[in-house]
Amino acid sequence: MTSVVTAGGVSVTLRGEVVAEAEAVSGRLVSDGVPAALTAKNAQLWGPDATAEAARRLGWLDLPESSRALLPDLAALVAETRAAGLDRVVLAGMGGSSLAPEVITRTAGVELTVLDTTDPQQVRAVVSDRLERTVLVVSSKSGGTIETDSHRRIFEQAFRDAAIDPAGRIVVVTDPGSPLEAAATEAGYRVFLADPEVGGRYSALSAFGLVPAALAGADVATLLDEAAALSPMLAQPYDNPGLTLGAALGAAALGGHDKLVIADAGSGIVGFGDWAEQLIAESTGKEGKGILPVVVEGPEAPGFEPADDVRRVVLGASPGGPDAAEMSVSGPLGAQFLLWEYATAVAGRVLGINPFDQPNVQESKDNTAALLRGTEEGAEPTVVSGEPVLTVGAVEVHGPAELLGGAGDLTGALEAVLAAVPDRGYLALLAYLDRSADADVAGLRPLLAVRAGRIRKSPVPVTFGWGPRFLHSTGQYHKGGPQNGVFLQITGAVAEDVPVAGRPYSLGQLQLAQAFGDLRALRSRGRPAVRLHLRDRAAGIAELLAALS
């Protein structure tokens, strides 16, 4: 059985038993008047406990029209920067402030350098590249994001050291009244204020998505046009692709299919799965419930196989056949941003959770702050992990001896981690490394998925996240979602650290504190977690890949 809903430039296709599941849920949602109530911004849709939060988090529904007010100022800013010879754009932002602009610019084929890391090696490489031609966008909703504040301070120092006035090089995007707005105004930076009634992960079509993308050369007006074409369809009870997708996602999770494996099949949109991952995981992963997005390399990649606890979605045209994905979604980027935001809000209603809060994100931040306080006296952040259980070549293995089961080599240690994943659970691979120079570490994801199938005789969903950016994304699900995850964290030696101007800590200390802080948060909840520390990054990654090959 196949069902296709096409409207507003997007198409949602459901196959097999998902069709009946989604139709049953859609029928209840229509009976409850959800489509019209959601587009009318009825904050009571998610229950009394969520009403106050939802009442100030539904501005994303207006963005296809309200964000058009930004376009004249953006055009003027682009003209000014180009006239000044500034043709390299760097974005300092985390989570919702970085993921959407990255998708927009990669899809448009224009250059945007995204800094959503605290890795000293990666930050040093970005700061030292074409500084004389660089404009920096500092993007933070709260205005107090520690990673973004550190990037701003490092760039300010670099500009001054190069006899460049930062006031002509830094553009700030933040919410009205944030501490960043006050600091930026005092420093003479250009400031764009975002809609405060839009949460970070729903902000793709707000100033957070549009300002850096426009500066880099993307056509952001077309994004708004694409979203505006879909917007009226979302109020309809029938032929509503957003309602269909949201009902399918919510029904799948209620039925025990709470892993959503995402693969691209020629959608023409680059990196959309990473954006959707944050939206879905952070919105639904709480109160022991949630939908875990698992982004894989393509429909043929390990991890895309059918499984009892999995539903699969293809971005683009899904190939047919008996193993065709249960869902496929196609359409232009601007419309897809709005489609998935709407569908995620609907799925939250189906699951009975508040899709607009992130109650478990703060704990890792608090742990990081506590660890960093010791740096004021020059101390190195520490964690209660003791000596490594095992050292092989360039890799140290830290973790509970009972979990590692007396493993004597890296293959044994990795297989012990996989064996610890419970039935219907998952493995999260979390790399606090350089996303550019250490990119090969991402190759561990498909290898671990293959090895899991061999030793367990059934698929194990394996996710991959770069630290600390996943803390603003799947980190909420890791701590607030179902108690069925096992965590493999990877840290690496820092050859040359980067000081943070005006702060008592360096980037290396901050990165380590973030890794240790999240490790503590996971272990405090009884989540099994192992840390692999690479004493030499290149050698350690090669040894890990070899252990699974």
Coordinates of C-alpha atoms in Angstrom, one line a residue, residues 62-445:
D62 CA 5.1 33.4 10.6
L63 CA 8.7 33.5 9.3
P64 CA 7.9 32.9 5.6
E65 CA 6.4 36.4 5.6
S66 CA 7.8 38.1 8.6
S67 CA 11.4 37.4 7.7
R68 CA 11.0 39.4 4.4
A69 CA 11.6 42.5 6.5
L70 CA 15.2 41.5 6.7
L71 CA 15.8 41.4 3.0
P72 CA 16.6 45.1 2.3
D73 CA 19.1 45.3 5.2
L74 CA 20.7 42.1 4.2
A75 CA 21.1 43.3 0.6
A76 CA 22.7 46.5 1.9
L77 CA 25.0 44.5 4.2
V78 CA 26.1 42.2 1.4
A79 CA 26.9 45.1 -0.9
E80 CA 28.9 46.8 1.8
T81 CA 31.0 43.8 2.6
R82 CA 31.7 43.0 -1.0
A83 CA 32.7 46.6 -1.7
A84 CA 35.1 46.3 1.2
G85 CA 36.7 43.2 -0.3
L86 CA 35.3 40.9 2.4
D87 CA 34.4 37.7 0.5
R88 CA 35.0 35.1 3.2
V89 CA 32.3 34.5 5.7
V90 CA 32.8 32.7 9.0
L91 CA 29.9 31.8 11.2
A92 CA 30.4 31.3 15.0
G93 CA 27.3 29.6 16.2
M94 CA 26.0 26.4 17.8
G95 CA 23.0 24.1 17.1
G96 CA 20.1 26.0 15.6
S97 CA 22.5 29.0 14.9
S98 CA 24.8 27.0 12.6
L99 CA 23.0 23.9 11.2
A100 CA 20.5 25.6 9.0
P101 CA 23.0 28.1 7.5
E102 CA 25.3 25.2 6.7
V103 CA 22.6 23.4 4.8
I104 CA 21.5 26.5 3.0
T105 CA 25.0 27.4 1.8
R106 CA 26.1 23.9 0.9
T107 CA 23.0 23.4 -1.1
A108 CA 23.5 26.7 -2.9
G109 CA 27.2 25.9 -3.5
V110 CA 28.5 29.0 -1.8
E111 CA 31.3 29.1 0.8
L112 CA 30.5 29.5 4.5
T113 CA 33.0 28.4 7.1
V114 CA 31.1 27.2 10.2
L115 CA 32.7 27.2 13.6
D116 CA 30.6 25.0 15.9
T117 CA 33.5 23.5 17.7
T118 CA 35.9 24.1 20.6
D119 CA 38.7 22.1 19.0
P120 CA 41.9 24.3 19.2
Q121 CA 43.3 22.8 16.0
Q122 CA 40.2 23.5 14.0
V123 CA 39.7 27.0 15.4
R124 CA 43.3 27.9 14.8
A125 CA 43.1 26.9 11.2
V126 CA 40.0 29.0 10.6
V127 CA 41.3 32.1 12.3
S128 CA 44.6 32.0 10.4
D129 CA 43.0 31.7 7.0
R130 CA 42.4 34.8 4.9
L131 CA 41.8 37.0 7.9
E132 CA 42.2 40.2 5.8
R133 CA 39.1 39.1 3.7
T134 CA 37.0 37.7 6.6
V135 CA 33.7 38.9 8.0
L136 CA 32.6 37.1 11.2
V137 CA 28.9 36.4 12.0
V138 CA 28.5 35.8 15.7
S139 CA 25.2 34.0 16.2
S140 CA 23.7 33.2 19.6
K141 CA 20.0 33.4 20.7
S142 CA 20.8 33.6 24.4
G143 CA 23.8 35.7 23.9
G144 CA 25.7 33.6 26.4
T145 CA 26.7 30.5 24.5
I146 CA 30.2 29.7 25.8
E147 CA 31.5 28.3 22.5
T148 CA 30.3 31.3 20.5
D149 CA 31.6 33.8 23.2
S150 CA 35.0 32.1 23.0
H151 CA 35.1 32.3 19.2
R152 CA 34.2 36.0 19.3
R153 CA 36.9 36.8 21.8
I154 CA 39.5 34.9 19.8
F155 CA 38.6 36.6 16.5
E156 CA 38.5 40.0 18.2
Q157 CA 42.1 39.5 19.4
A158 CA 43.2 38.2 16.0
F159 CA 41.7 41.2 14.2
R160 CA 43.4 43.6 16.6
D161 CA 46.7 41.8 16.3
A162 CA 46.4 42.3 12.5
A163 CA 45.6 46.0 13.0
I164 CA 42.0 45.4 11.8
D165 CA 39.1 47.2 13.6
P166 CA 36.7 44.4 14.7
A167 CA 33.8 46.9 14.3
G168 CA 34.1 46.6 10.6
R169 CA 34.3 42.9 10.5
I170 CA 31.8 41.4 13.0
V171 CA 28.1 41.0 12.5
V172 CA 25.9 39.8 15.4
V173 CA 22.7 37.9 15.3
T174 CA 20.9 37.6 18.7
D175 CA 17.6 38.0 20.5
P176 CA 16.5 41.4 21.7
G177 CA 17.7 42.2 25.2
S178 CA 20.4 39.5 25.3
P179 CA 23.8 40.3 26.9
L180 CA 25.3 39.9 23.4
E181 CA 23.1 42.6 22.0
A182 CA 24.4 45.1 24.6
A183 CA 28.0 44.1 24.2
A184 CA 27.8 44.3 20.4
T185 CA 26.1 47.7 20.4
E186 CA 28.8 49.0 22.7
A187 CA 31.5 47.7 20.4
G188 CA 29.9 49.2 17.3
Y189 CA 29.1 45.9 15.6
R190 CA 26.3 45.5 13.1
V191 CA 23.4 43.8 14.9
F192 CA 20.5 41.8 13.5
L193 CA 17.8 41.0 16.1
A194 CA 15.8 37.8 15.7
D195 CA 12.2 37.0 16.6
P196 CA 12.3 36.1 20.3
E197 CA 9.3 33.9 19.9
V198 CA 11.2 31.4 17.7
G199 CA 13.3 28.7 19.4
G200 CA 16.8 27.9 18.1
R201 CA 16.0 24.7 16.4
Y202 CA 13.0 26.2 14.6
S203 CA 14.9 29.3 13.5
A204 CA 16.1 28.2 10.0
L205 CA 14.0 30.9 8.2
S206 CA 14.8 33.6 10.8
A207 CA 17.7 35.9 11.0
F208 CA 19.8 33.1 12.4
G209 CA 19.5 31.1 9.2
L210 CA 19.3 34.0 6.7
V211 CA 21.9 36.5 7.8
P212 CA 25.0 34.2 7.4
A213 CA 23.6 32.5 4.3
A214 CA 22.9 35.8 2.6
L215 CA 26.4 37.1 3.4
A216 CA 27.9 34.0 1.9
G217 CA 25.9 34.5 -1.3
A218 CA 22.8 32.3 -1.0
D219 CA 19.5 33.4 -2.4
V220 CA 17.5 33.6 0.8
A221 CA 14.5 35.4 -0.7
T222 CA 13.8 32.2 -2.7
L223 CA 13.9 30.1 0.5
L224 CA 11.1 32.3 1.9
D225 CA 9.1 32.0 -1.3
E226 CA 9.3 28.2 -1.1
A227 CA 8.2 28.2 2.5
A228 CA 5.4 30.6 1.7
A229 CA 4.0 28.3 -1.0
L230 CA 3.6 25.6 1.6
S231 CA 2.4 27.7 4.5
P232 CA -1.4 27.9 3.6
M233 CA -1.5 24.1 3.1
L234 CA -0.6 23.5 6.7
A235 CA -4.0 24.7 8.0
Q236 CA -5.9 22.2 5.9
P237 CA -7.3 19.0 7.4
Y238 CA -6.6 17.0 4.3
D239 CA -3.9 16.9 1.6
N240 CA -1.6 18.4 4.3
P241 CA 1.9 17.0 3.9
G242 CA 3.0 18.4 7.2
L243 CA 0.2 16.6 9.1
T244 CA 0.8 13.4 7.2
L245 CA 4.5 13.4 8.0
G246 CA 4.0 14.4 11.7
A247 CA 1.3 11.7 12.1
A248 CA 3.6 9.1 10.6
L249 CA 6.5 10.0 12.9
G250 CA 4.4 10.1 16.0
A251 CA 2.5 6.9 15.2
A252 CA 5.8 5.1 14.5
A253 CA 7.2 6.0 17.9
L254 CA 4.0 5.1 19.7
G255 CA 4.2 1.7 18.0
G256 CA 7.7 1.0 19.1
H257 CA 9.5 2.2 15.9
D258 CA 11.2 5.0 17.7
K259 CA 14.4 5.2 15.5
L260 CA 14.1 7.3 12.4
V261 CA 16.9 6.4 9.9
I262 CA 17.5 9.2 7.5
A263 CA 19.2 8.9 4.1
D264 CA 19.5 11.1 1.1
A265 CA 18.8 9.8 -2.4
G266 CA 19.4 12.7 -4.8
S267 CA 17.3 15.3 -3.1
G268 CA 19.6 18.1 -4.2
I269 CA 19.8 19.3 -0.6
V270 CA 23.2 18.9 1.1
G271 CA 23.4 18.0 4.8
F272 CA 19.7 18.2 5.5
G273 CA 19.8 15.1 7.8
D274 CA 22.1 16.8 10.3
W275 CA 19.6 19.7 10.6
A276 CA 16.6 17.4 10.9
E277 CA 18.5 15.4 13.5
Q278 CA 18.7 18.3 15.9
L279 CA 15.1 19.3 15.3
I280 CA 13.7 15.9 16.0
A281 CA 16.0 14.7 18.7
E282 CA 16.0 17.8 20.8
S283 CA 12.3 18.4 20.4
T284 CA 11.1 14.8 21.2
G285 CA 13.8 13.3 23.4
K286 CA 12.4 13.9 26.9
E287 CA 10.4 12.2 29.7
G288 CA 11.8 8.9 28.7
K289 CA 10.2 9.2 25.2
G290 CA 11.4 10.3 21.9
I291 CA 12.3 9.7 18.2
L292 CA 16.0 9.0 17.7
P293 CA 17.2 10.3 14.3
V294 CA 20.0 8.1 12.8
V295 CA 21.7 9.9 9.8
V296 CA 23.4 7.4 7.5
E297 CA 25.5 7.9 4.4
G298 CA 22.9 6.8 1.9
P299 CA 20.2 4.1 1.2
E300 CA 22.9 1.5 0.7
A301 CA 24.8 2.4 3.9
P302 CA 25.0 0.0 6.9
G303 CA 22.2 0.9 9.3
F304 CA 19.6 1.5 6.6
E305 CA 18.3 -2.1 6.8
P306 CA 14.7 -2.7 8.0
A307 CA 14.5 -3.5 11.7
D308 CA 11.7 -3.9 14.3
D309 CA 12.3 -0.6 16.0
V310 CA 13.2 1.5 12.9
R311 CA 11.3 3.5 10.4
R312 CA 13.3 4.8 7.4
V313 CA 12.9 8.0 5.5
V314 CA 14.6 8.9 2.2
L315 CA 15.1 12.5 1.2
G316 CA 14.4 12.6 -2.5
A317 CA 13.0 9.8 -4.7
S318 CA 13.0 6.5 -2.8
P319 CA 13.8 3.4 -4.9
G320 CA 11.0 0.9 -5.1
G321 CA 11.1 -2.8 -4.3
P322 CA 10.3 -4.9 -1.2
D323 CA 12.9 -3.0 0.8
A324 CA 11.8 0.5 -0.1
A325 CA 11.9 3.0 2.7
E326 CA 8.6 3.4 4.7
M327 CA 8.7 7.2 4.0
S328 CA 10.1 9.5 1.4
V329 CA 10.0 13.3 1.3
S330 CA 10.9 15.6 -1.5
G331 CA 10.6 19.3 -2.2
P332 CA 12.6 22.6 -2.2
L333 CA 14.7 23.5 0.8
G334 CA 12.7 26.5 2.1
A335 CA 9.5 24.4 2.1
Q336 CA 11.2 21.4 3.7
F337 CA 12.4 23.5 6.6
L338 CA 8.8 24.5 7.4
L339 CA 7.4 21.1 6.6
W340 CA 9.7 19.3 9.2
E341 CA 9.2 22.0 11.8
Y342 CA 5.4 21.5 11.5
A343 CA 5.7 17.7 11.5
T344 CA 7.9 17.7 14.6
A345 CA 5.4 19.9 16.5
V346 CA 2.6 17.5 15.4
A347 CA 4.7 14.5 16.5
G348 CA 5.2 16.1 19.9
R349 CA 1.4 16.4 20.3
V350 CA 1.0 12.7 19.3
L351 CA 3.7 11.6 21.8
G352 CA 2.3 13.8 24.6
I353 CA 5.5 15.9 25.1
N354 CA 6.5 19.6 24.8
P355 CA 8.4 19.9 21.6
F356 CA 9.7 23.4 22.4
D357 CA 11.8 22.9 25.6
Q358 CA 15.1 21.1 26.3
P359 CA 15.1 20.4 30.0
N360 CA 18.2 18.2 30.1
V361 CA 20.6 20.3 28.0
Q362 CA 21.6 22.6 30.9
E363 CA 23.2 19.8 33.1
S364 CA 26.2 19.2 30.8
K365 CA 26.7 23.0 30.6
D366 CA 26.6 23.2 34.4
N367 CA 29.1 20.3 34.7
T368 CA 31.4 22.1 32.2
A369 CA 31.3 25.3 34.2
A370 CA 32.1 23.5 37.4
L371 CA 35.1 21.8 35.8
L372 CA 36.4 25.1 34.3
R373 CA 36.3 26.9 37.6
G374 CA 39.5 25.1 38.6
T375 CA 41.3 26.7 35.6
E376 CA 41.4 30.0 37.4
E377 CA 44.3 28.6 39.4
G378 CA 45.9 26.9 36.4
A379 CA 44.5 23.5 37.1
E380 CA 43.6 21.1 34.3
P381 CA 39.9 19.9 34.2
T382 CA 39.7 16.4 35.6
V383 CA 37.1 13.7 35.6
V384 CA 36.8 10.7 37.9
S385 CA 38.0 8.0 35.4
G386 CA 41.4 7.0 36.8
E387 CA 44.0 5.3 34.7
P388 CA 43.0 3.8 31.3
V389 CA 41.6 0.3 31.5
L390 CA 43.5 -0.5 28.3
T391 CA 46.1 1.3 26.2
V392 CA 46.8 0.0 22.7
G393 CA 49.2 2.1 20.5
A394 CA 47.9 5.6 20.4
V395 CA 44.5 4.8 22.0
E396 CA 43.7 4.9 25.7
V397 CA 40.4 3.1 26.7
H398 CA 38.6 4.6 29.8
G399 CA 35.5 3.0 31.2
P400 CA 34.0 0.6 33.6
A401 CA 36.0 -2.7 33.7
E402 CA 32.8 -4.7 33.9
L403 CA 31.5 -3.1 30.7
L404 CA 34.7 -3.8 28.8
G405 CA 34.8 -7.4 29.9
G406 CA 38.6 -7.8 30.1
A407 CA 39.2 -6.8 26.5
G408 CA 42.8 -7.1 25.5
D409 CA 42.8 -5.1 22.3
L410 CA 40.8 -2.4 20.5
T411 CA 38.6 -4.8 18.6
G412 CA 37.6 -6.5 21.8
A413 CA 36.9 -3.2 23.5
L414 CA 34.7 -2.0 20.7
E415 CA 32.9 -5.3 20.5
A416 CA 32.3 -5.1 24.3
V417 CA 30.7 -1.7 23.8
L418 CA 28.5 -3.0 21.1
A419 CA 27.5 -6.0 23.2
A420 CA 26.4 -3.6 26.0
V421 CA 23.7 -2.1 23.8
P422 CA 20.3 -3.4 25.0
D423 CA 17.7 -4.8 22.8
R424 CA 15.9 -2.0 20.9
G425 CA 18.8 0.3 22.0
Y426 CA 21.4 2.3 20.2
L427 CA 25.1 3.3 20.2
A428 CA 26.1 6.9 20.0
L429 CA 29.6 7.8 18.8
L430 CA 30.6 11.2 20.0
A431 CA 33.9 12.7 18.7
Y432 CA 35.4 15.8 20.3
L433 CA 37.9 16.3 17.5
D434 CA 38.6 18.5 14.5
R435 CA 35.7 18.1 12.0
S436 CA 38.1 18.9 9.1
A437 CA 41.5 17.4 9.9
D438 CA 40.0 14.4 11.8
A439 CA 37.1 13.8 9.5
D440 CA 38.1 10.1 8.9
V441 CA 36.8 9.3 12.4
A442 CA 33.3 9.4 11.0
G443 CA 34.1 6.3 9.1
L444 CA 33.7 4.4 12.4
R445 CA 29.9 4.8 12.2

